[in-house]
PDB file of C-alpha atoms in Angstrom:
ATOM      1  CA  MET A   1      14.964 -15.389  -6.741  1.00  0.00           C
ATOM      2  CA  ALA A   2      13.725 -12.693  -9.095  1.00  0.00           C
ATOM      3  CA  SER A   3      15.555  -9.405  -8.814  1.00  0.00           C
ATOM      4  CA  PRO A   4      13.435  -6.663  -7.237  1.00  0.00           C
ATOM      5  CA  ALA A   5      14.997  -4.278  -9.743  1.00  0.00           C
ATOM      6  CA  ALA A   6      13.826  -6.293 -12.767  1.00  0.00           C
ATOM      7  CA  VAL A   7      11.273  -4.542 -14.951  1.00  0.00           C
ATOM      8  CA  GLU A   8       8.145  -6.641 -14.840  1.00  0.00           C
ATOM      9  CA  LYS A   9       5.638  -6.648 -17.677  1.00  0.00           C
ATOM     10  CA  LEU A  10       2.342  -6.068 -15.910  1.00  0.00           C
ATOM     11  CA  PRO A  11      -0.738  -8.000 -17.060  1.00  0.00           C
ATOM     12  CA  PRO A  12      -3.858  -6.050 -18.099  1.00  0.00           C
ATOM     13  CA  SER A  13      -6.670  -5.571 -15.591  1.00  0.00           C
ATOM     14  CA  LEU A  14      -9.607  -7.980 -15.808  1.00  0.00           C
ATOM     15  CA  SER A  15     -13.089  -6.524 -16.263  1.00  0.00           C
ATOM     16  CA  SER A  16     -16.554  -8.073 -16.085  1.00  0.00           C
ATOM     17  CA  GLY A  17     -16.211  -9.830 -19.418  1.00  0.00           C
ATOM     18  CA  ALA A  18     -12.930 -11.541 -18.579  1.00  0.00           C
ATOM     19  CA  GLU A  19     -12.643 -15.259 -17.978  1.00  0.00           C
ATOM     20  CA  GLN A  20     -11.763 -16.443 -14.504  1.00  0.00           C
ATOM     21  CA  PRO A  21      -8.203 -17.761 -14.144  1.00  0.00           C
ATOM     22  CA  PRO A  22      -8.086 -21.367 -12.893  1.00  0.00           C
ATOM     23  CA  LEU A  23      -8.693 -21.522  -9.129  1.00  0.00           C
ATOM     24  CA  PHE A  24      -6.449 -23.606  -6.854  1.00  0.00           C
ATOM     25  CA  ASP A  25      -4.320 -24.875  -9.734  1.00  0.00           C
ATOM     26  CA  GLY A  26      -1.144 -24.702  -7.656  1.00  0.00           C
ATOM     27  CA  THR A  27      -0.314 -21.172  -8.775  1.00  0.00           C
ATOM     28  CA  THR A  28      -0.019 -18.559  -6.033  1.00  0.00           C
ATOM     29  CA  LYS A  29      -2.025 -15.532  -7.143  1.00  0.00           C
ATOM     30  CA  LEU A  30      -2.361 -12.009  -5.792  1.00  0.00           C
ATOM     31  CA  TYR A  31      -5.732 -10.541  -6.738  1.00  0.00           C
ATOM     32  CA  THR A  32      -5.054  -6.843  -6.842  1.00  0.00           C
ATOM     33  CA  CYS A  33      -5.885  -3.514  -8.425  1.00  0.00           C
ATOM     34  CA  TYR A  34      -3.178  -1.214  -9.738  1.00  0.00           C
ATOM     35  CA  THR A  35      -4.809   1.871  -8.202  1.00  0.00           C
ATOM     36  CA  CYS A  36      -5.732   0.475  -4.763  1.00  0.00           C
ATOM     37  CA  PRO A  37      -3.441   1.568  -1.910  1.00  0.00           C
ATOM     38  CA  PHE A  38      -4.367  -1.428   0.242  1.00  0.00           C
ATOM     39  CA  ALA A  39      -3.459  -3.856  -2.535  1.00  0.00           C
ATOM     40  CA  GLN A  40      -0.306  -1.835  -3.231  1.00  0.00           C
ATOM     41  CA  ARG A  41       1.026  -2.844   0.196  1.00  0.00           C
ATOM     42  CA  VAL A  42       1.084  -6.518  -0.771  1.00  0.00           C
ATOM     43  CA  TRP A  43       2.389  -5.764  -4.251  1.00  0.00           C
ATOM     44  CA  ILE A  44       5.377  -3.916  -2.745  1.00  0.00           C
ATOM     45  CA  THR A  45       5.954  -6.786  -0.296  1.00  0.00           C
ATOM     46  CA  ARG A  46       5.952  -9.320  -3.146  1.00  0.00           C
ATOM     47  CA  ASN A  47       8.397  -7.226  -5.144  1.00  0.00           C
ATOM     48  CA  TYR A  48      10.757  -6.530  -2.243  1.00  0.00           C
ATOM     49  CA  LYS A  49      11.034 -10.205  -1.409  1.00  0.00           C
ATOM     50  CA  GLY A  50      11.768 -10.995  -5.049  1.00  0.00           C
ATOM     51  CA  LEU A  51       8.663 -13.115  -5.556  1.00  0.00           C
ATOM     52  CA  GLN A  52       7.696 -11.911  -9.026  1.00  0.00           C
ATOM     53  CA  ASP A  53       8.041 -15.480 -10.336  1.00  0.00           C
ATOM     54  CA  LYS A  54       6.347 -17.062  -7.312  1.00  0.00           C
ATOM     55  CA  ILE A  55       3.261 -14.862  -6.880  1.00  0.00           C
ATOM     56  CA  LYS A  56       1.293 -14.088 -10.041  1.00  0.00           C
ATOM     57  CA  LEU A  57      -0.550 -10.769 -10.253  1.00  0.00           C
ATOM     58  CA  ILE A  58      -4.248 -10.956 -11.149  1.00  0.00           C
ATOM     59  CA  PRO A  59      -5.257  -7.290 -11.490  1.00  0.00           C
ATOM     60  CA  LEU A  60      -8.959  -6.432 -11.434  1.00  0.00           C
ATOM     61  CA  ASN A  61     -10.864  -3.415 -12.684  1.00  0.00           C
ATOM     62  CA  LEU A  62     -12.741  -2.449  -9.526  1.00  0.00           C
ATOM     63  CA  GLN A  63     -15.143  -0.187 -11.425  1.00  0.00           C
ATOM     64  CA  ASP A  64     -16.197  -3.122 -13.599  1.00  0.00           C
ATOM     65  CA  ARG A  65     -15.104  -6.155 -11.618  1.00  0.00           C
ATOM     66  CA  PRO A  66     -15.903  -9.675 -12.772  1.00  0.00           C
ATOM     67  CA  THR A  67     -18.826 -11.355 -10.984  1.00  0.00           C
ATOM     68  CA  TRP A  68     -16.810 -14.566 -10.613  1.00  0.00           C
ATOM     69  CA  TYR A  69     -14.469 -12.814  -8.182  1.00  0.00           C
ATOM     70  CA  LYS A  70     -17.144 -12.458  -5.473  1.00  0.00           C
ATOM     71  CA  GLU A  71     -19.001 -15.652  -6.347  1.00  0.00           C
ATOM     72  CA  LYS A  72     -16.070 -18.050  -6.660  1.00  0.00           C
ATOM     73  CA  VAL A  73     -12.882 -16.445  -5.317  1.00  0.00           C
ATOM     74  CA  TYR A  74     -13.406 -13.982  -2.455  1.00  0.00           C
ATOM     75  CA  PRO A  75     -16.940 -13.346  -1.118  1.00  0.00           C
ATOM     76  CA  MET A  76     -15.774 -10.067   0.485  1.00  0.00           C
ATOM     77  CA  ASN A  77     -15.282  -8.851  -3.104  1.00  0.00           C
ATOM     78  CA  LYS A  78     -12.314  -6.662  -2.105  1.00  0.00           C
ATOM     79  CA  VAL A  79      -8.648  -6.555  -2.975  1.00  0.00           C
ATOM     80  CA  PRO A  80      -6.073  -7.608  -2.080  1.00  0.00           C
ATOM     81  CA  ALA A  81      -6.613 -11.335  -1.747  1.00  0.00           C
ATOM     82  CA  LEU A  82      -3.988 -14.048  -1.958  1.00  0.00           C
ATOM     83  CA  GLU A  83      -4.615 -17.531  -3.333  1.00  0.00           C
ATOM     84  CA  HIS A  84      -2.078 -19.828  -1.670  1.00  0.00           C
ATOM     85  CA  ASN A  85      -2.048 -23.469  -0.602  1.00  0.00           C
ATOM     86  CA  GLY A  86      -5.716 -23.999  -1.429  1.00  0.00           C
ATOM     87  CA  GLU A  87      -6.912 -20.978   0.528  1.00  0.00           C
ATOM     88  CA  ILE A  88      -7.936 -17.380  -0.158  1.00  0.00           C
ATOM     89  CA  ILE A  89      -6.563 -14.902   2.380  1.00  0.00           C
ATOM     90  CA  GLY A  90      -7.497 -11.218   2.589  1.00  0.00           C
ATOM     91  CA  GLU A  91      -6.737  -7.972   4.465  1.00  0.00           C
ATOM     92  CA  SER A  92      -3.666  -6.064   3.364  1.00  0.00           C
ATOM     93  CA  LEU A  93      -1.819  -5.741   6.686  1.00  0.00           C
ATOM     94  CA  ASP A  94      -2.359  -9.429   7.437  1.00  0.00           C
ATOM     95  CA  LEU A  95      -1.094 -10.284   3.979  1.00  0.00           C
ATOM     96  CA  VAL A  96       2.096  -8.236   4.355  1.00  0.00           C
ATOM     97  CA  LYS A  97       2.944 -10.370   7.395  1.00  0.00           C
ATOM     98  CA  TYR A  98       1.724 -13.582   5.742  1.00  0.00           C
ATOM     99  CA  VAL A  99       3.871 -13.122   2.641  1.00  0.00           C
ATOM    100  CA  ASP A 100       6.843 -12.154   4.803  1.00  0.00           C
ATOM    101  CA  SER A 101       6.466 -15.291   6.950  1.00  0.00           C
ATOM    102  CA  ASN A 102       5.580 -17.842   4.297  1.00  0.00           C
ATOM    103  CA  PHE A 103       7.902 -16.975   1.428  1.00  0.00           C
ATOM    104  CA  GLU A 104      11.627 -16.590   0.865  1.00  0.00           C
ATOM    105  CA  GLY A 105      13.364 -13.242   0.615  1.00  0.00           C
ATOM    106  CA  PRO A 106      14.586 -10.567   3.016  1.00  0.00           C
ATOM    107  CA  SER A 107      12.632 -10.286   6.265  1.00  0.00           C
ATOM    108  CA  LEU A 108      10.465  -7.198   6.669  1.00  0.00           C
ATOM    109  CA  PHE A 109      10.138  -7.262  10.453  1.00  0.00           C
ATOM    110  CA  PRO A 110      13.222  -6.815  12.683  1.00  0.00           C
ATOM    111  CA  ASP A 111      13.895  -8.872  15.830  1.00  0.00           C
ATOM    112  CA  ASP A 112      15.366  -5.981  17.839  1.00  0.00           C
ATOM    113  CA  PRO A 113      13.018  -5.408  20.833  1.00  0.00           C
ATOM    114  CA  GLU A 114      13.011  -1.595  20.564  1.00  0.00           C
ATOM    115  CA  LYS A 115      12.301  -1.733  16.844  1.00  0.00           C
ATOM    116  CA  LYS A 116       9.560  -4.311  17.376  1.00  0.00           C
ATOM    117  CA  LYS A 117       7.943  -2.069  20.001  1.00  0.00           C
ATOM    118  CA  LEU A 118       7.888   1.023  17.763  1.00  0.00           C
ATOM    119  CA  GLY A 119       6.871  -1.121  14.810  1.00  0.00           C
ATOM    120  CA  GLU A 120       3.843  -2.446  16.683  1.00  0.00           C
ATOM    121  CA  GLU A 121       2.859   1.073  17.778  1.00  0.00           C
ATOM    122  CA  LEU A 122       3.041   2.387  14.205  1.00  0.00           C
ATOM    123  CA  TRP A 123       1.267  -0.723  12.874  1.00  0.00           C
ATOM    124  CA  SER A 124      -1.593  -0.003  15.288  1.00  0.00           C
ATOM    125  CA  TYR A 125      -1.699   3.711  14.409  1.00  0.00           C
ATOM    126  CA  VAL A 126      -1.859   3.392  10.622  1.00  0.00           C
ATOM    127  CA  ASP A 127      -5.660   3.030  10.380  1.00  0.00           C
ATOM    128  CA  GLU A 128      -6.175   6.121  12.547  1.00  0.00           C
ATOM    129  CA  PHE A 129      -3.675   8.006  10.394  1.00  0.00           C
ATOM    130  CA  ILE A 130      -5.543   7.111   7.212  1.00  0.00           C
ATOM    131  CA  LYS A 131      -8.949   7.939   8.708  1.00  0.00           C
ATOM    132  CA  THR A 132      -7.786  11.327  10.036  1.00  0.00           C
ATOM    133  CA  VAL A 133      -6.469  12.427   6.653  1.00  0.00           C
ATOM    134  CA  PHE A 134      -9.436  11.121   4.661  1.00  0.00           C
ATOM    135  CA  ILE A 135     -11.867  12.968   6.973  1.00  0.00           C
ATOM    136  CA  SER A 136      -9.853  16.171   6.511  1.00  0.00           C
ATOM    137  CA  PHE A 137     -10.421  16.021   2.752  1.00  0.00           C
ATOM    138  CA  LYS A 138     -14.101  16.683   3.374  1.00  0.00           C
ATOM    139  CA  GLY A 139     -13.314  19.577   5.706  1.00  0.00           C
ATOM    140  CA  GLU A 140     -10.485  22.051   5.930  1.00  0.00           C
ATOM    141  CA  GLY A 141      -7.688  19.706   4.948  1.00  0.00           C
ATOM    142  CA  PRO A 142      -4.377  20.764   6.491  1.00  0.00           C
ATOM    143  CA  LYS A 143      -5.902  22.217   9.657  1.00  0.00           C
ATOM    144  CA  GLU A 144      -7.414  18.838  10.458  1.00  0.00           C
ATOM    145  CA  CYS A 145      -4.703  16.445   9.303  1.00  0.00           C
ATOM    146  CA  GLY A 146      -1.456  18.243  10.195  1.00  0.00           C
ATOM    147  CA  SER A 147      -1.219  16.371  13.497  1.00  0.00           C
ATOM    148  CA  ALA A 148      -1.250  13.035  11.654  1.00  0.00           C
ATOM    149  CA  PHE A 149       1.844  13.993   9.664  1.00  0.00           C
ATOM    150  CA  ASP A 150       3.446  15.414  12.819  1.00  0.00           C
ATOM    151  CA  HIS A 151       2.990  11.964  14.348  1.00  0.00           C
ATOM    152  CA  LEU A 152       4.976  10.411  11.492  1.00  0.00           C
ATOM    153  CA  GLU A 153       7.658  13.090  11.744  1.00  0.00           C
ATOM    154  CA  SER A 154       8.143  12.377  15.444  1.00  0.00           C
ATOM    155  CA  ALA A 155       8.251   8.609  14.833  1.00  0.00           C
ATOM    156  CA  LEU A 156      11.005   8.928  12.222  1.00  0.00           C
ATOM    157  CA  GLY A 157      14.634   9.293  13.264  1.00  0.00           C
ATOM    158  CA  LYS A 158      14.357   7.072  16.342  1.00  0.00           C
ATOM    159  CA  PHE A 159      17.033   4.735  14.958  1.00  0.00           C
ATOM    160  CA  GLU A 160      20.340   5.840  13.473  1.00  0.00           C
ATOM    161  CA  ASP A 161      20.920   2.923  11.086  1.00  0.00           C
ATOM    162  CA  GLY A 162      18.694   4.314   8.335  1.00  0.00           C
ATOM    163  CA  PRO A 163      16.038   6.872   7.316  1.00  0.00           C
ATOM    164  CA  PHE A 164      13.049   4.531   7.564  1.00  0.00           C
ATOM    165  CA  PHE A 165      10.640   4.125  10.474  1.00  0.00           C
ATOM    166  CA  LEU A 166      12.643   1.285  12.018  1.00  0.00           C
ATOM    167  CA  GLY A 167      15.988   2.477  10.643  1.00  0.00           C
ATOM    168  CA  GLN A 168      16.131  -0.063   7.841  1.00  0.00           C
ATOM    169  CA  PHE A 169      13.288  -0.597   5.370  1.00  0.00           C
ATOM    170  CA  SER A 170      10.500  -2.695   6.897  1.00  0.00           C
ATOM    171  CA  GLY A 171       6.856  -3.694   6.708  1.00  0.00           C
ATOM    172  CA  VAL A 172       5.972  -0.509   8.589  1.00  0.00           C
ATOM    173  CA  ASP A 173       7.156   1.610   5.651  1.00  0.00           C
ATOM    174  CA  ILE A 174       5.061  -0.575   3.353  1.00  0.00           C
ATOM    175  CA  ALA A 175       1.982  -0.035   5.540  1.00  0.00           C
ATOM    176  CA  TYR A 176       2.235   3.761   5.222  1.00  0.00           C
ATOM    177  CA  ILE A 177       3.735   4.644   1.851  1.00  0.00           C
ATOM    178  CA  PRO A 178       0.732   3.954  -0.435  1.00  0.00           C
ATOM    179  CA  PHE A 179      -1.320   6.414   1.592  1.00  0.00           C
ATOM    180  CA  VAL A 180       1.380   9.024   2.176  1.00  0.00           C
ATOM    181  CA  GLU A 181       2.025   8.935  -1.575  1.00  0.00           C
ATOM    182  CA  ARG A 182      -1.620   9.721  -2.329  1.00  0.00           C
ATOM    183  CA  PHE A 183      -2.066  12.224   0.492  1.00  0.00           C
ATOM    184  CA  GLN A 184       0.998  14.190  -0.591  1.00  0.00           C
ATOM    185  CA  ILE A 185      -0.301  14.457  -4.149  1.00  0.00           C
ATOM    186  CA  PHE A 186      -3.861  15.411  -3.244  1.00  0.00           C
ATOM    187  CA  LEU A 187      -3.121  17.841  -0.410  1.00  0.00           C
ATOM    188  CA  SER A 188      -0.693  19.674  -2.682  1.00  0.00           C
ATOM    189  CA  GLU A 189      -3.150  19.837  -5.566  1.00  0.00           C
ATOM    190  CA  ALA A 190      -6.417  20.501  -3.724  1.00  0.00           C
ATOM    191  CA  PHE A 191      -5.209  22.498  -0.707  1.00  0.00           C
ATOM    192  CA  LYS A 192      -1.780  23.791  -1.838  1.00  0.00           C
ATOM    193  CA  TYR A 193      -0.381  22.079   1.245  1.00  0.00           C
ATOM    194  CA  ASP A 194       3.098  20.563   1.360  1.00  0.00           C
ATOM    195  CA  ILE A 195       3.130  17.726   3.906  1.00  0.00           C
ATOM    196  CA  THR A 196       6.965  17.868   4.070  1.00  0.00           C
ATOM    197  CA  ALA A 197       7.183  21.596   4.956  1.00  0.00           C
ATOM    198  CA  GLY A 198       8.694  21.804   8.429  1.00  0.00           C
ATOM    199  CA  ARG A 199       9.000  18.011   8.509  1.00  0.00           C
ATOM    200  CA  PRO A 200      12.525  17.218   7.281  1.00  0.00           C
ATOM    201  CA  LYS A 201      12.486  13.591   8.421  1.00  0.00           C
ATOM    202  CA  LEU A 202       9.242  12.922   6.551  1.00  0.00           C
ATOM    203  CA  ALA A 203      10.737  14.588   3.458  1.00  0.00           C
ATOM    204  CA  ALA A 204      13.856  12.404   3.722  1.00  0.00           C
ATOM    205  CA  TRP A 205      11.740   9.289   4.229  1.00  0.00           C
ATOM    206  CA  ILE A 206       9.690   9.967   1.087  1.00  0.00           C
ATOM    207  CA  GLU A 207      12.880  10.670  -0.864  1.00  0.00           C
ATOM    208  CA  GLU A 208      14.397   7.358   0.250  1.00  0.00           C
ATOM    209  CA  MET A 209      11.166   5.454  -0.406  1.00  0.00           C
ATOM    210  CA  ASN A 210      11.216   6.736  -3.970  1.00  0.00           C
ATOM    211  CA  LYS A 211      14.548   4.952  -4.442  1.00  0.00           C
ATOM    212  CA  ILE A 212      13.154   1.537  -3.438  1.00  0.00           C
ATOM    213  CA  ASP A 213      12.943  -0.564  -6.603  1.00  0.00           C
ATOM    214  CA  ALA A 214      10.156  -2.706  -5.178  1.00  0.00           C
ATOM    215  CA  TYR A 215       8.009   0.395  -4.682  1.00  0.00           C
ATOM    216  CA  LYS A 216       8.705   2.442  -7.823  1.00  0.00           C
ATOM    217  CA  PRO A 217       6.656   0.346 -10.310  1.00  0.00           C
ATOM    218  CA  THR A 218       3.660   0.298  -7.958  1.00  0.00           C
ATOM    219  CA  LYS A 219       3.199   4.071  -7.746  1.00  0.00           C
ATOM    220  CA  THR A 220      -0.127   5.516  -8.787  1.00  0.00           C
ATOM    221  CA  ASP A 221      -0.743   7.986 -11.613  1.00  0.00           C
ATOM    222  CA  PRO A 222      -0.948  11.446  -9.972  1.00  0.00           C
ATOM    223  CA  LYS A 223      -3.415  12.924 -12.468  1.00  0.00           C
ATOM    224  CA  GLU A 224      -5.832   9.999 -12.184  1.00  0.00           C
ATOM    225  CA  LEU A 225      -5.505  10.068  -8.390  1.00  0.00           C
ATOM    226  CA  VAL A 226      -6.384  13.764  -8.150  1.00  0.00           C
ATOM    227  CA  GLU A 227      -9.415  13.345 -10.396  1.00  0.00           C
ATOM    228  CA  PHE A 228     -10.625  10.335  -8.417  1.00  0.00           C
ATOM    229  CA  TYR A 229     -10.195  12.022  -5.021  1.00  0.00           C
ATOM    230  CA  LYS A 230     -11.826  15.251  -6.188  1.00  0.00           C
ATOM    231  CA  LYS A 231     -14.916  13.326  -7.265  1.00  0.00           C
ATOM    232  CA  ARG A 232     -14.917  11.279  -4.087  1.00  0.00           C
ATOM    233  CA  PHE A 233     -14.205  13.933  -1.490  1.00  0.00           C
ATOM    234  CA  THR A 234     -14.856  17.412  -2.808  1.00  0.00           C
ATOM    235  CA  ALA A 235     -17.377  16.990  -5.623  1.00  0.00           C
ATOM    236  CA  GLN A 236     -15.077  19.051  -7.832  1.00  0.00           C
ATOM    237  CA  GLN A 237     -14.784  18.148 -11.475  1.00  0.00           C
TER     238      GLN A 237
END
């Protein structure tokens, strides 16, 4: 099993002029984008389970994506998508569970009933969390999204065996971190708002997440993220 701590040489992103990699040639492929938070979830999962040699990254340039991706690989034309056992599977949260269930490596979902219960609640809440914060970017920011971060603060610290949502690192942390990472950067830059102020458990969680080797190489470039979000949400240049 590949070490999660190993430094992986990342392949270049494929644009419209790139040739399509062979389809269904027996290689398991993760079609991804280095800047997409949804795809980042599956990338972290792959890394944490030590599957760098088992699941090949096929990064795409979403601003100039190859036509063959929609026509021949994934008609939804989104990332992430996983090519495995003659099938193409999509949707990031489904893929986190799929990779966890169908490949070797440490399990990302605990069996403890109390942890499963909280895990399912947080799994169900994540889309609302993301939507609440994204909507706030077009409005007054912190005034509208503070409750979403309060929700995370209150969910953390329920278990004493670790600083993560379910105590130990799990798929729930993977579901949230790509978005918390981006929201922390943008709210600080655009609204001068610190999401960890008055939220010590959230601050500790982010600090511990930043130590996870599977996560570190997947982090986005802060400068590029701010520029992208400003164009998308605030029409600032």
